[in-house]
GROMACS .gro file of C-alpha atoms in nm:
model
  118
    1LEU     CA    1  -8.878   1.596  -1.968
    2ILE     CA    2  -8.931   1.486  -2.314
    3LEU     CA    3  -9.009   1.150  -2.309
    4PRO     CA    4  -9.349   1.107  -2.140
    5PHE     CA    5  -9.487   1.361  -2.456
    6LEU     CA    6  -9.308   1.152  -2.716
    7THR     CA    7  -9.426   0.814  -2.563
    8ARG     CA    8  -9.786   0.974  -2.573
    9ALA     CA    9  -9.727   1.100  -2.921
   10GLN     CA   10  -9.632   0.742  -3.039
   11GLU     CA   11  -9.947   0.586  -2.862
   12ILE     CA   12 -10.178   0.796  -3.043
   13GLN     CA   13 -10.012   0.856  -3.383
   14SER     CA   14 -10.289   0.632  -3.574
   15VAL     CA   15 -10.564   0.752  -3.373
   16ASP     CA   16 -10.500   1.134  -3.376
   17PRO     CA   17 -10.165   1.218  -3.589
   18LYS     CA   18 -10.247   1.596  -3.556
   19VAL     CA   19 -10.254   1.558  -3.169
   20ALA     CA   20  -9.920   1.343  -3.166
   21TYR     CA   21  -9.782   1.614  -3.400
   22TYR     CA   22  -9.810   1.871  -3.125
   23SER     CA   23  -9.710   1.657  -2.862
   24ARG     CA   24  -9.381   1.587  -3.050
   25MET     CA   25  -9.350   1.966  -3.131
   26TYR     CA   26  -9.398   2.062  -2.764
   27ALA     CA   27  -9.127   1.816  -2.642
   28VAL     CA   28  -8.893   1.941  -2.883
   29THR     CA   29  -8.952   2.297  -2.783
   30GLN     CA   30  -8.902   2.202  -2.402
   31VAL     CA   31  -8.581   2.023  -2.468
   32LEU     CA   32  -8.459   2.312  -2.701
   33GLN     CA   33  -8.477   2.540  -2.390
   34VAL     CA   34  -8.216   2.361  -2.207
   35PRO     CA   35  -7.889   2.504  -2.285
   36ARG     CA   36  -7.662   2.195  -2.212
   37ARG     CA   37  -7.799   1.865  -2.382
   38HIS     CA   38  -7.669   1.517  -2.376
   39PRO     CA   39  -7.574   1.399  -2.717
   40ALA     CA   40  -7.838   1.126  -2.685
   41ILE     CA   41  -8.094   1.395  -2.642
   42THR     CA   42  -7.975   1.589  -2.950
   43ASP     CA   43  -8.024   1.245  -3.149
   44ILE     CA   44  -8.376   1.190  -3.047
   45VAL     CA   45  -8.467   1.570  -3.096
   46LYS     CA   46  -8.356   1.502  -3.464
   47VAL     CA   47  -8.534   1.140  -3.503
   48THR     CA   48  -8.839   1.360  -3.364
   49LEU     CA   49  -8.814   1.662  -3.603
   50ALA     CA   50  -8.792   1.408  -3.880
   51GLN     CA   51  -9.097   1.255  -3.776
   52MET     CA   52  -9.253   1.583  -3.764
   53GLU     CA   53  -9.144   1.697  -4.106
   54LYS     CA   54  -9.303   1.351  -4.241
   55ASP     CA   55  -9.631   1.387  -4.079
   56LYS     CA   56  -9.664   1.764  -4.120
   57SER     CA   57  -9.659   1.689  -4.521
   58ARG     CA   58  -9.972   1.488  -4.456
   59LEU     CA   59 -10.153   1.705  -4.199
   60ALA     CA   60 -10.380   2.024  -4.259
   61LEU     CA   61 -10.242   2.261  -3.996
   62GLY     CA   62 -10.404   2.565  -3.881
   63GLN     CA   63 -10.554   2.779  -3.652
   64GLU     CA   64 -10.808   2.564  -3.527
   65ASP     CA   65 -10.522   2.304  -3.395
   66GLN     CA   66 -10.567   2.451  -3.067
   67ALA     CA   67 -10.913   2.364  -3.025
   68HIS     CA   68 -10.889   1.979  -3.164
   69CYS     CA   69 -10.567   1.960  -2.901
   70GLU     CA   70 -10.802   2.084  -2.617
   71SER     CA   71 -11.073   1.857  -2.709
   72PHE     CA   72 -10.879   1.582  -2.761
   73ALA     CA   73 -10.733   1.622  -2.408
   74LEU     CA   74 -11.055   1.692  -2.255
   75LYS     CA   75 -11.199   1.361  -2.421
   76VAL     CA   76 -10.940   1.158  -2.224
   77PHE     CA   77 -11.010   1.314  -1.934
   78ALA     CA   78 -11.382   1.287  -1.972
   79ASN     CA   79 -11.331   0.917  -2.029
   80ALA     CA   80 -11.105   0.815  -1.744
   81ASP     CA   81 -11.337   1.057  -1.512
   82ARG     CA   82 -11.651   0.831  -1.634
   83VAL     CA   83 -11.452   0.488  -1.569
   84ASP     CA   84 -11.343   0.633  -1.236
   85ARG     CA   85 -11.694   0.765  -1.123
   86ALA     CA   86 -11.839   0.437  -1.214
   87GLY     CA   87 -11.628   0.273  -0.945
   88LYS     CA   88 -11.416   0.071  -1.224
   89ALA     CA   89 -11.099   0.238  -1.214
   90SER     CA   90 -10.779   0.056  -1.252
   91ILE     CA   91 -10.420   0.115  -1.331
   92ASP     CA   92 -10.536   0.178  -1.723
   93THR     CA   93 -10.768   0.461  -1.539
   94CYS     CA   94 -10.445   0.624  -1.368
   95LYS     CA   95 -10.247   0.623  -1.700
   96ALA     CA   96 -10.547   0.799  -1.852
   97PHE     CA   97 -10.556   1.060  -1.631
   98PHE     CA   98 -10.170   1.106  -1.630
   99ALA     CA   99 -10.208   1.115  -2.039
  100ALA     CA  100 -10.477   1.375  -1.989
  101ALA     CA  101 -10.271   1.586  -1.768
  102GLN     CA  102  -9.978   1.557  -2.038
  103PHE     CA  103 -10.208   1.656  -2.350
  104VAL     CA  104 -10.334   1.973  -2.142
  105GLU     CA  105  -9.971   2.050  -2.025
  106MET     CA  106  -9.888   2.037  -2.427
  107LEU     CA  107 -10.148   2.295  -2.489
  108ASN     CA  108  -9.925   2.554  -2.327
  109GLN     CA  109  -9.748   2.586  -2.681
  110PHE     CA  110 -10.051   2.751  -2.802
  111ALA     CA  111 -10.106   3.012  -2.511
  112PRO     CA  112 -10.095   2.974  -2.124
  113ASN     CA  113 -10.394   2.746  -2.039
  114ASP     CA  114 -10.719   2.856  -1.952
  115GLU     CA  115 -10.795   2.850  -1.589
  116ASP     CA  116 -11.101   2.633  -1.643
  117LEU     CA  117 -10.829   2.355  -1.738
  118LEU     CA  118 -10.639   2.364  -1.462
   0.00000   0.00000   0.00000
């Protein structure tokens, strides 16, 4: 449920810490909706929240963040699509499409996704 979003966050932390921050936030929000959690999941959430607090002090968070995250998701998708259309798709292309889908799903924390993104 949350590990794919935390994995994406870790992968892009150095590239785009703001999108990584919101990926972590989405993961935490999702897991907090589960009434009964395994203690290991609670530990993961604590570590994730600590990382978010650390990152938050270095990030300028604001209303434009939704557009920033959407732009990032669409860029990841467009790059994978370009490779696929060129006939050079590989397992990495598949992984990029999967990552793009997760970034689009992560946008739900701002508001329900625009029909054009689905």
